[in-house]
mmCIF file of C-alpha atoms and ligand atoms in Angstrom:
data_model
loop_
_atom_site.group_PDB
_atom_site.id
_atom_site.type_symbol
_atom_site.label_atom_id
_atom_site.label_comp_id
_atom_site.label_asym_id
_atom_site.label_seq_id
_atom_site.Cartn_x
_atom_site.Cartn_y
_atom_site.Cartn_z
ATOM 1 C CA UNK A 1 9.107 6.213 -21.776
ATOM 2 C CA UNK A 2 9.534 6.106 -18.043
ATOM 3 C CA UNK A 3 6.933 5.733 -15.586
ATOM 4 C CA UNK A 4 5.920 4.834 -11.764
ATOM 5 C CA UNK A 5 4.018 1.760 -12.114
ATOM 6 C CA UNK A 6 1.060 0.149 -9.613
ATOM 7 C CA UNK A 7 1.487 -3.260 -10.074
ATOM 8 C CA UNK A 8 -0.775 -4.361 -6.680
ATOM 9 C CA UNK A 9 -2.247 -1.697 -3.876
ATOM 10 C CA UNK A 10 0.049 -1.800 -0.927
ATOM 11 C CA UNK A 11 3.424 -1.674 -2.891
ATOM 12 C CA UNK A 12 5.807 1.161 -3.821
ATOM 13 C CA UNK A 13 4.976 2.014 -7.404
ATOM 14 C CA UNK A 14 7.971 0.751 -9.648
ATOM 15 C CA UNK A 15 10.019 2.978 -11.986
ATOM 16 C CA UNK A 16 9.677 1.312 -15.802
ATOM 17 C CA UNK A 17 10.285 1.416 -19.168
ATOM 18 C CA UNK A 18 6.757 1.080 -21.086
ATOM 19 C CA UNK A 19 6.169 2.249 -24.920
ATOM 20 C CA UNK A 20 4.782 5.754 -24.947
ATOM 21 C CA UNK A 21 1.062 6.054 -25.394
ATOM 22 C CA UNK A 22 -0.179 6.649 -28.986
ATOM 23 C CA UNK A 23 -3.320 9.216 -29.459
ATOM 24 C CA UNK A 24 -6.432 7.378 -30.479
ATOM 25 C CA UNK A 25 -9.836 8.584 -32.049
ATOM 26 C CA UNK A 26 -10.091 12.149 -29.998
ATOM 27 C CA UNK A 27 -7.388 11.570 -27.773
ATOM 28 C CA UNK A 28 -3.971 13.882 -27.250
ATOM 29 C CA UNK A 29 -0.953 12.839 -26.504
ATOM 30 C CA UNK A 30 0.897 15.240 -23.975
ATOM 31 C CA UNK A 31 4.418 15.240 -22.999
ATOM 32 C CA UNK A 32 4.251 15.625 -18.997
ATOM 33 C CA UNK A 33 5.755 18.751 -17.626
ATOM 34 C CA UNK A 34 4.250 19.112 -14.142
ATOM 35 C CA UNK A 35 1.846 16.657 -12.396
ATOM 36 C CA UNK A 36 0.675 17.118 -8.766
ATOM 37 C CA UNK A 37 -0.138 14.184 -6.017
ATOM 38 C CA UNK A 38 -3.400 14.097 -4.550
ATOM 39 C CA UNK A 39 -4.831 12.389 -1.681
ATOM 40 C CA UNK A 40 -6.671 10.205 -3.664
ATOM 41 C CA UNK A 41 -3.970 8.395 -5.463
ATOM 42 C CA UNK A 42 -2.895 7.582 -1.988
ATOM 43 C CA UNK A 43 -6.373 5.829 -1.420
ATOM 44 C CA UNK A 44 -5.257 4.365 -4.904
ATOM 45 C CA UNK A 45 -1.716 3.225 -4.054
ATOM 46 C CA UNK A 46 -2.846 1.985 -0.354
ATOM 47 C CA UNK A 47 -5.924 -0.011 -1.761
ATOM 48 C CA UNK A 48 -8.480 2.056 -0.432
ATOM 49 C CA UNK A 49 -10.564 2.509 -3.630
ATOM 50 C CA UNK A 50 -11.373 -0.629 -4.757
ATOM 51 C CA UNK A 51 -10.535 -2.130 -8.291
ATOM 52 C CA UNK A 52 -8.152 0.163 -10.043
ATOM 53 C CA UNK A 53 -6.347 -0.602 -14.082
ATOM 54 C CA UNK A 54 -3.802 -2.910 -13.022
ATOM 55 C CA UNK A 55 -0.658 -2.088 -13.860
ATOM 56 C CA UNK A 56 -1.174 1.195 -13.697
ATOM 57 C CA UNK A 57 0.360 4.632 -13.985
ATOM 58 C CA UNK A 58 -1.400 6.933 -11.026
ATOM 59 C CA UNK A 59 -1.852 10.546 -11.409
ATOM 60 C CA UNK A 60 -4.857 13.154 -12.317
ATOM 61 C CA UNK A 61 -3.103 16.632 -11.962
ATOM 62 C CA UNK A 62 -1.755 16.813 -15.186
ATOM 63 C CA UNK A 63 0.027 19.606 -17.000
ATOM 64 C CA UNK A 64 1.740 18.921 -20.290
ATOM 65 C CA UNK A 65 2.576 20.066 -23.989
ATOM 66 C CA UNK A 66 0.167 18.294 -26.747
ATOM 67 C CA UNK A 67 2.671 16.672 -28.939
ATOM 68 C CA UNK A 68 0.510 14.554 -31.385
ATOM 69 C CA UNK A 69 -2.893 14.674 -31.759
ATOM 70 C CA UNK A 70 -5.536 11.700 -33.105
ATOM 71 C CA UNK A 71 -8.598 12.180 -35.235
ATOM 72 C CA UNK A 72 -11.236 13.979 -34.166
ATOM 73 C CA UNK A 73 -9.294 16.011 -31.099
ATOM 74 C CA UNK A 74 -10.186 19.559 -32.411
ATOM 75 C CA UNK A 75 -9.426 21.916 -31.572
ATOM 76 C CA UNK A 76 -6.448 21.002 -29.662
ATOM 77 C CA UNK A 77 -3.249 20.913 -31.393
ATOM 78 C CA UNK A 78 0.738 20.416 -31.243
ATOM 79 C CA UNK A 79 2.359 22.774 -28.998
ATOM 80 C CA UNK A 80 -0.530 23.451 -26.968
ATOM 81 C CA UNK A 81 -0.626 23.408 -23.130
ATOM 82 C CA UNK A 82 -2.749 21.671 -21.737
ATOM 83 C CA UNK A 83 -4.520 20.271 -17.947
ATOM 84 C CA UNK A 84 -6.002 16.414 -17.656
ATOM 85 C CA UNK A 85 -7.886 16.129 -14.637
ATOM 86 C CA UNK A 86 -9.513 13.294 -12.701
ATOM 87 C CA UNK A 87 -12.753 13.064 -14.603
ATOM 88 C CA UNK A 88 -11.150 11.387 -17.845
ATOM 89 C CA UNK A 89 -14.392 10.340 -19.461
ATOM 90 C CA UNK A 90 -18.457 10.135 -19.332
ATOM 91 C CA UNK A 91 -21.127 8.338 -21.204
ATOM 92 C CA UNK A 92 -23.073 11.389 -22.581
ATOM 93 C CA UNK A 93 -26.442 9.598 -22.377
ATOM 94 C CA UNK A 94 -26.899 8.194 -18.864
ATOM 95 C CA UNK A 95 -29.709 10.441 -16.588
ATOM 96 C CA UNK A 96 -27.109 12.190 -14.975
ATOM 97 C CA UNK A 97 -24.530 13.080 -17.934
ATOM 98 C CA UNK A 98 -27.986 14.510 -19.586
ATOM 99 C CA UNK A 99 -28.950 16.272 -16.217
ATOM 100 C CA UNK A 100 -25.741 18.046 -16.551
ATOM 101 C CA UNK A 101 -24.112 15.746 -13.982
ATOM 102 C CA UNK A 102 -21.396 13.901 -15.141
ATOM 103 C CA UNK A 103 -19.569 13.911 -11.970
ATOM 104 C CA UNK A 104 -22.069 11.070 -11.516
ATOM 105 C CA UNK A 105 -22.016 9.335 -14.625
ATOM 106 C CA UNK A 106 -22.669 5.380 -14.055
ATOM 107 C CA UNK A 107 -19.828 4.758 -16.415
ATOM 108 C CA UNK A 108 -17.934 7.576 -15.571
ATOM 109 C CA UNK A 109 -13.883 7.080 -16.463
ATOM 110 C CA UNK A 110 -11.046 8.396 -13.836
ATOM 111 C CA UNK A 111 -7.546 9.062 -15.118
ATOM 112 C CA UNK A 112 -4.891 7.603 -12.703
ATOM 113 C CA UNK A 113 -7.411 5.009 -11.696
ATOM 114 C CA UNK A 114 -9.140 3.581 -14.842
ATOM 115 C CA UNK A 115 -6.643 5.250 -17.118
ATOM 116 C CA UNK A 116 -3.133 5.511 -16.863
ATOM 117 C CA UNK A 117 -1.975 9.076 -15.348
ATOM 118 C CA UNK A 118 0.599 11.497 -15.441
ATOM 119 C CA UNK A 119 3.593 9.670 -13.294
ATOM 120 C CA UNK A 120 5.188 9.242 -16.604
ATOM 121 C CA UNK A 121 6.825 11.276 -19.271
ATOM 122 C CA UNK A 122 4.034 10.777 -21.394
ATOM 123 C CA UNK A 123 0.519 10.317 -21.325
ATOM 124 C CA UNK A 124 -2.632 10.198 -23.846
ATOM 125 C CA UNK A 125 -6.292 11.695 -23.300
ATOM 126 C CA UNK A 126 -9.509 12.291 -24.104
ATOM 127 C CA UNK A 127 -9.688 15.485 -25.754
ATOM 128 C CA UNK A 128 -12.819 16.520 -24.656
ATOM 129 C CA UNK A 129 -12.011 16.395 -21.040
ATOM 130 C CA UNK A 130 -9.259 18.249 -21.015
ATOM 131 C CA UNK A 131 -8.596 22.019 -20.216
ATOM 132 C CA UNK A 132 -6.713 24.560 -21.658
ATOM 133 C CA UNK A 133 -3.841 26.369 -18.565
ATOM 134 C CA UNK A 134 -4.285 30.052 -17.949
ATOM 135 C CA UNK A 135 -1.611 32.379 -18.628
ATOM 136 C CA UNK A 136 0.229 32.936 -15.875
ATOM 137 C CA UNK A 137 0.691 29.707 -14.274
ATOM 138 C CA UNK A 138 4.218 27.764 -14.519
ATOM 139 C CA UNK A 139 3.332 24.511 -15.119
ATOM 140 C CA UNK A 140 4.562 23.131 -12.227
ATOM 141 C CA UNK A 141 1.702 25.863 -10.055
ATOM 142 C CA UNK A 142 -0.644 25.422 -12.566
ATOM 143 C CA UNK A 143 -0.663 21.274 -11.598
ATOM 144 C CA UNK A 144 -2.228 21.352 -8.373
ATOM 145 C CA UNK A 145 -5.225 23.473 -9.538
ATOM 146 C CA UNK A 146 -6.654 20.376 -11.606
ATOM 147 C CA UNK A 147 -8.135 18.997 -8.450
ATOM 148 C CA UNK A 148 -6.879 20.092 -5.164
ATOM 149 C CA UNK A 149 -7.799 23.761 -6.964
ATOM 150 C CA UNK A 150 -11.104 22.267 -8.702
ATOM 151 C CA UNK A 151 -12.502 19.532 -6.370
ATOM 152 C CA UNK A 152 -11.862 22.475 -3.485
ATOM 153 C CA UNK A 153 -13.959 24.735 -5.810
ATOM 154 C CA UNK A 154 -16.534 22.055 -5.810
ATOM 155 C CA UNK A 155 -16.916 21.767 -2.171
ATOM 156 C CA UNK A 156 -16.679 25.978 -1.815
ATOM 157 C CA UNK A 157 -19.764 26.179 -4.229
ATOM 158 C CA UNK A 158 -21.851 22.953 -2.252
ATOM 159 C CA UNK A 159 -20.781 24.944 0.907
ATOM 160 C CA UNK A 160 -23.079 28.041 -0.462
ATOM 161 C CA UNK A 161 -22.856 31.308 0.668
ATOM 162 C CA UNK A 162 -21.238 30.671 4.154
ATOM 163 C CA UNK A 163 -19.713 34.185 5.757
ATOM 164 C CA UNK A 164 -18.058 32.304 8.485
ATOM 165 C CA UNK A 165 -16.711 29.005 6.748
ATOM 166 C CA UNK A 166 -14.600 26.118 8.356
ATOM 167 C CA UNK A 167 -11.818 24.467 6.676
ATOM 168 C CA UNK A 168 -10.930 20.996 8.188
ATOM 169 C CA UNK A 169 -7.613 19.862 7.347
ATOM 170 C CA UNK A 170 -5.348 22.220 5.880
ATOM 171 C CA UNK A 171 -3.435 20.836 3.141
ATOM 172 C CA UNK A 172 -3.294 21.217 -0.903
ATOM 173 C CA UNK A 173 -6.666 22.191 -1.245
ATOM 174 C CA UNK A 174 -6.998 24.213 1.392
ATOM 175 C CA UNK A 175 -4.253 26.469 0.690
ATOM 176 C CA UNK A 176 -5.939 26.998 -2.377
ATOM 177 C CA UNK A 177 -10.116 27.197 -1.638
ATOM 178 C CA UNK A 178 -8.646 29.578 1.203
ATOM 179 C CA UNK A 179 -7.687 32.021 -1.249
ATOM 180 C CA UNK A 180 -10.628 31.985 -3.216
ATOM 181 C CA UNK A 181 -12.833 32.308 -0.368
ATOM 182 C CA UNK A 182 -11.264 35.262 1.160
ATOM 183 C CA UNK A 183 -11.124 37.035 -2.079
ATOM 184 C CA UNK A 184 -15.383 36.259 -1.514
ATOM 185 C CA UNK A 185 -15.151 38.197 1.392
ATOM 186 C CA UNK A 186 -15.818 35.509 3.476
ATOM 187 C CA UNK A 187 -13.932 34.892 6.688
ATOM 188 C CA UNK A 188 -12.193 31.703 7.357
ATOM 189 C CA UNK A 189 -11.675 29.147 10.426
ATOM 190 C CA UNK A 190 -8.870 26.397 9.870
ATOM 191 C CA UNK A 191 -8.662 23.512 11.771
ATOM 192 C CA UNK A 192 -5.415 21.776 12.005
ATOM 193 C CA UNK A 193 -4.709 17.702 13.121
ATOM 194 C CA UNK A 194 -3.843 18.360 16.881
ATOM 195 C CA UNK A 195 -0.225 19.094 16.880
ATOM 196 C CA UNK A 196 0.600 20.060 13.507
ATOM 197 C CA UNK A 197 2.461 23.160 14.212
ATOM 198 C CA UNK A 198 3.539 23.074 10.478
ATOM 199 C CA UNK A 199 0.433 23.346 8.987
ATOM 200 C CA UNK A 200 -1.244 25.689 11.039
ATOM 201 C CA UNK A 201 1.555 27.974 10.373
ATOM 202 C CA UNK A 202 0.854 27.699 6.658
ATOM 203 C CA UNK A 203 -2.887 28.213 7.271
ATOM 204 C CA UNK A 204 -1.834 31.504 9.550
ATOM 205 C CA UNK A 205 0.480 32.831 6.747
ATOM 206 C CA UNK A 206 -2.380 31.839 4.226
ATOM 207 C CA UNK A 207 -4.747 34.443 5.548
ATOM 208 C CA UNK A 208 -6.824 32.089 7.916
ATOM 209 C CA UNK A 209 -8.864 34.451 10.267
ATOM 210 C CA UNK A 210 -8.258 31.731 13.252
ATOM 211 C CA UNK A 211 -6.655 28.570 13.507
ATOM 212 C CA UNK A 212 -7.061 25.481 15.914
ATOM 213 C CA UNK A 213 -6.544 21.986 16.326
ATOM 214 C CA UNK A 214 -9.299 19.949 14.608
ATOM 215 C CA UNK A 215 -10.647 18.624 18.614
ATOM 216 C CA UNK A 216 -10.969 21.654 19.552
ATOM 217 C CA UNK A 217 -14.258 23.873 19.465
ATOM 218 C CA UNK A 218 -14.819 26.703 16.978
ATOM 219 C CA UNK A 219 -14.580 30.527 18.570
ATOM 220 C CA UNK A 220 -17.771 30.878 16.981
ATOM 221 C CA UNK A 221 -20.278 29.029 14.998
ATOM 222 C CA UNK A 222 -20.003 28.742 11.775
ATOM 223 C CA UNK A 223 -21.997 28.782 8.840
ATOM 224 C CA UNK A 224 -20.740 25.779 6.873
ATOM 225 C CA UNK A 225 -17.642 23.767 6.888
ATOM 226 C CA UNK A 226 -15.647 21.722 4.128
ATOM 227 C CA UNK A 227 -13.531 18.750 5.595
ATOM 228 C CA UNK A 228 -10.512 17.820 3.260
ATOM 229 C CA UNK A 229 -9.110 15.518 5.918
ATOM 230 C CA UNK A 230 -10.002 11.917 5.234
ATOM 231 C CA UNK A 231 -11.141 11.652 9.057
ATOM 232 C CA UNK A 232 -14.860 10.502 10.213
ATOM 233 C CA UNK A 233 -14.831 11.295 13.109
ATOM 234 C CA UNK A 234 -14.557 15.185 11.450
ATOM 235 C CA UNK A 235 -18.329 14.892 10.385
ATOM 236 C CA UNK A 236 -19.797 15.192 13.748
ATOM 237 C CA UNK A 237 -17.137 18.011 15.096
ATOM 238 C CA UNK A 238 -17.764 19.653 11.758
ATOM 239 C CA UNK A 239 -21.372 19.627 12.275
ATOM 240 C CA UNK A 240 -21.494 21.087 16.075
ATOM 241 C CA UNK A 241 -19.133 23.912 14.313
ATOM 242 C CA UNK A 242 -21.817 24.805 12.000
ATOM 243 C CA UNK A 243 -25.162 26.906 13.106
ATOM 244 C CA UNK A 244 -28.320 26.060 12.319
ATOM 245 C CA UNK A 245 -29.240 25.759 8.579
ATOM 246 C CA UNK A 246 -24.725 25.197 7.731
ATOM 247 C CA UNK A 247 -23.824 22.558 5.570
ATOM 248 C CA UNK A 248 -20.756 20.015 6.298
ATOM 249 C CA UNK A 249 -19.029 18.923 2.946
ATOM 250 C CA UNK A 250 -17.146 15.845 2.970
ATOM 251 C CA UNK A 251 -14.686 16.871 -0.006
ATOM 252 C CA UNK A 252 -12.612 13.551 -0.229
ATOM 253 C CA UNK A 253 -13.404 10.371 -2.284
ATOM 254 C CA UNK A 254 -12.725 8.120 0.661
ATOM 255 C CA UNK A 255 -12.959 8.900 4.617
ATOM 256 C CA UNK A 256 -12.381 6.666 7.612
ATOM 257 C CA UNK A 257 -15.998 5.596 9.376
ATOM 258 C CA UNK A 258 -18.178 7.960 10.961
ATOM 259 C CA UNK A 259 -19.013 7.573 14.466
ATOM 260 C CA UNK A 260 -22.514 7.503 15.346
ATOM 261 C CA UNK A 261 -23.512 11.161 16.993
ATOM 262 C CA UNK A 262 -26.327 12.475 18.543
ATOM 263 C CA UNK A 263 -29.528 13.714 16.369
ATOM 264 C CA UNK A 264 -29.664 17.093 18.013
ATOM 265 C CA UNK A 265 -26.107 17.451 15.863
ATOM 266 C CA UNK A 266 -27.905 17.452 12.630
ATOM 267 C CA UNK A 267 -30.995 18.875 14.024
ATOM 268 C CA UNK A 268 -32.402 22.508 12.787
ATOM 269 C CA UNK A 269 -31.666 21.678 8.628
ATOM 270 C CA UNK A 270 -27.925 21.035 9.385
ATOM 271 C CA UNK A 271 -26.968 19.193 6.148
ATOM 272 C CA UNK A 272 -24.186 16.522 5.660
ATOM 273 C CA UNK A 273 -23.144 15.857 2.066
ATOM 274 C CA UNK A 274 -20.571 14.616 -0.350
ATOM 275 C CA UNK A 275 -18.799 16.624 -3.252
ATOM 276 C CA UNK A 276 -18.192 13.457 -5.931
ATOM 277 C CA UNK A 277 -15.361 14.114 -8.653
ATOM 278 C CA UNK A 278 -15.938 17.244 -10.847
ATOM 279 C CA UNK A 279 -17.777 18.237 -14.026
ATOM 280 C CA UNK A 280 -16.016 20.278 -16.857
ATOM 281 C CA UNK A 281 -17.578 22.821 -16.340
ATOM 282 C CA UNK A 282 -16.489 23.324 -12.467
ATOM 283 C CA UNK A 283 -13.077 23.354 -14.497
ATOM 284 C CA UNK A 284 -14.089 26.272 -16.875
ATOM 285 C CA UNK A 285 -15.434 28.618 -13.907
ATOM 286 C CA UNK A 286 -12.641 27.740 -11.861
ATOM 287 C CA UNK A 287 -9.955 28.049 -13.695
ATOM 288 C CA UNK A 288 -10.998 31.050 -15.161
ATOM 289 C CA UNK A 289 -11.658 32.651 -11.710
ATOM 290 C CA UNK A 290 -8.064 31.464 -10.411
ATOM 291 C CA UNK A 291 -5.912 34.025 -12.214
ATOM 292 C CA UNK A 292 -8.474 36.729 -10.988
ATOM 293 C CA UNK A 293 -8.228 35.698 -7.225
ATOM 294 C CA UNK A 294 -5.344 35.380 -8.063
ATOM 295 C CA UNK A 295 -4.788 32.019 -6.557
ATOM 296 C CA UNK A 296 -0.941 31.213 -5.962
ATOM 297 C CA UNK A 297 -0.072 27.654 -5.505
ATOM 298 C CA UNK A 298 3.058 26.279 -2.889
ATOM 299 C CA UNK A 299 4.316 23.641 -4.427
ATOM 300 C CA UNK A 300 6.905 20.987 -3.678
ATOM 301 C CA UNK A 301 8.682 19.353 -6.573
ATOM 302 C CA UNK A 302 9.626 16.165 -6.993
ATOM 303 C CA UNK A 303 11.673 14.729 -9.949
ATOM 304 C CA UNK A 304 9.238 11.794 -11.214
ATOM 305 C CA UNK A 305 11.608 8.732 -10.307
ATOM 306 C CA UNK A 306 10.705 9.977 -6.452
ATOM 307 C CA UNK A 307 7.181 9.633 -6.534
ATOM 308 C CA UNK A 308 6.937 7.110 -3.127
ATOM 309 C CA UNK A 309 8.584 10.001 -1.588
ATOM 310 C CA UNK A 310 6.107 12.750 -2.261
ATOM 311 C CA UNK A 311 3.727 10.242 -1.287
ATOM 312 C CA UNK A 312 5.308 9.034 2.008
ATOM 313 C CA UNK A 313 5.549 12.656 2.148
ATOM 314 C CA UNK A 314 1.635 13.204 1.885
ATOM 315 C CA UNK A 315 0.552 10.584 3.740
ATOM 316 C CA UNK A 316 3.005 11.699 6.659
ATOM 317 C CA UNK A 317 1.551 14.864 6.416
ATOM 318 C CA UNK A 318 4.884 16.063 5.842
ATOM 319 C CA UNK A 319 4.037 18.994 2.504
ATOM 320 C CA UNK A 320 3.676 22.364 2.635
ATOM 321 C CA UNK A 321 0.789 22.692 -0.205
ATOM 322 C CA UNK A 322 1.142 20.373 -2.996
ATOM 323 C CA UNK A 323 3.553 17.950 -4.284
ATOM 324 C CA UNK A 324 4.493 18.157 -8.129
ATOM 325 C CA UNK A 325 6.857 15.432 -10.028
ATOM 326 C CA UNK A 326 8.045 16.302 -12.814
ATOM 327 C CA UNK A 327 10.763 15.289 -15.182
ATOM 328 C CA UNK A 328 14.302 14.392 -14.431
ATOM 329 C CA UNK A 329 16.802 17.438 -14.439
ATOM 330 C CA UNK A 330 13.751 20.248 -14.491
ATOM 331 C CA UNK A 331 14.008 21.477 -11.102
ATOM 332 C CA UNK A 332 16.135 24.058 -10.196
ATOM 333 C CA UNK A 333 18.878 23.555 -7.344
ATOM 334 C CA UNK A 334 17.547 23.411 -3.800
ATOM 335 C CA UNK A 335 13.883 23.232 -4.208
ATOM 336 C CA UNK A 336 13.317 19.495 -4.410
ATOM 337 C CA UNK A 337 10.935 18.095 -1.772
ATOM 338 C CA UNK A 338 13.354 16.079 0.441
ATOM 339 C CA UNK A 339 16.891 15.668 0.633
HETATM 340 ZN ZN1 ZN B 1 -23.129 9.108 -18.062
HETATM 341 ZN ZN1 ZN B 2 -7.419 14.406 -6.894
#
């Protein structure tokens, strides 16, 4: 099969030829239809997360057809659809996979990082992680809900019941949590890098209630904010944004360094946390509350052999929602990400 290879962080991934995956004990094997970049195989690619499979085959926003299945993969079976996401595999036994906690696992697994991913025409999985697509969603929209859409639901849950909430950095998960949280009734405040007339357009036309540049001040406070950019120096803007009692949510696996602020920033039960990969069952209550927003996905598709484009194109800042490879010849005329 073909596939965009890592061979070392810090190198354009390399088109191959590598033997298609064979299902093991509980694992499906999917033909690849659709699956989206995300940031974090950018912290992959660039070396910013530390120790990754090597080779490897990136990618966690998988959407596929199960074409074989192993033993013990009920109740999945051929011509199924279905979603792999970045959680690819947990203990079961350590304090926090019994605590319901997974996300946390000690020996947690992460596909497109410790298992190969979707930049290929094929790719195997562990059964039990992976979800079943709800009607409705072409596969290539349907991609970007496996973590922009559930890591975003993640951080819109840790950010509680905020009426006023921030959104810092306004790309695929954005667009997406955006949705969701207006259809909560809650109003929304996006904050844009300083001259990115692009994306505050797209965070105008997605419904956002205001929209600034990310140094600016917020027209009023807020009562939590969730920072998708993976900028530090966010934290302590975020948190003099936020009124007393908010909560800042750092959404992204890896972030540049946070300055040093003043205390009276985090004074009066402001609260600073992480959101840490995703549990299955932040999958099952988000994607079945998607279709019911409904959330609509933009997506930008590439055809697989251009993956260091859609993710020059990320890092550049460059998308309008999320890019999406997917196979040679599948998308139709004048939609492809960049000419
Ligand atoms: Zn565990
Ligand atoms: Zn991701």
């Amino acid at each position: 099969m073909k596939a965009m290879i890592l061979e070392a962080p810090g190198r354009p991934l390399r088109e191959a030829e590598v033997p298609r995956p064979e299902p093991g004990p509980g694992q499906i094997l999917l033909r690849v239809t659709a699956c989206a970049v995300c940031r974090t195989d950018l912290h992959v690619v660039d070396g910013e997360l530390p120790h990754p499979r090597l080779p490897l085959i990136p990618g966690h926003e998988i959407v596929g057809t199960v074409i074989a299945v192993g033993v013990d993969a009920a109740p999945w079976k051929a011509g199924d659809r279905a979603g792999v996401p970045w959680l690819g595999g947990s203990c079961g036994e350590c304090r926090f996979c019994r605590a319901g906690r997974e996300n946390l696992c000690d020996a947690a697994r992460f596909t497109g990082y410790q298992i190969d991913g979707g930049y290929a025409e094929y790719a195997v999985a562990d059964a039990r992680f992976c979800f079943p697509i709800p009607e409705g969603y072409p596969d290539l929209q349907a991609a970007p809900l496996l973590c922009a859409g559930l890591i975003g639901y993640r951080s819109l849950v840790a950010a509680g019941d905020a009426e006023r909430l921030g959104l810092y950095g306004f790309g695929a998960a954005a667009h997406i949590i955006i949705q969701v949280a207006r259809h909560q009734g809650r109003r929304v405040f996006a904050f844009t890098r300083p001259g990115d007339a692009g994306n505050a357009r797209f965070a105008r036309e997605m419904g956002a209630d205001w929209v600034g540049d990310s140094d600016r001040p917020s027209p009023e406070p807020l009562d939590a904010a969730i920072i998708f950019a993976p900028v530090g120096a966010l934290v302590p803007a975020a948190l003099r944004a936020v009124t007393k009692g908010g909560t800042v949510v750092c959404a992204g696996i890896h972030m540049s360094d946070v300055p040093s602020f003043p205390y009276e920033l985090l004074w009066g039960e402001r609260v600073v946390r992480s959101v840490a990969n995703l549990t299955r069952r932040d999958g099952v209550e988000f994607l079945d509350l998607a279709p019911r927003v409904p959330v609509r996905t933009e997506v930008v598709p590439y055809p697989l052999a251009r993956a260091n484009e859609a993710l020059d194109d990320l890092r550049a800042g460059r998308l309008r929602g999320a890019a999406v490879l997917v196979p040679a010849g599948t998308i139709p005329p004048g939609a492809e990400g960049r000419e």
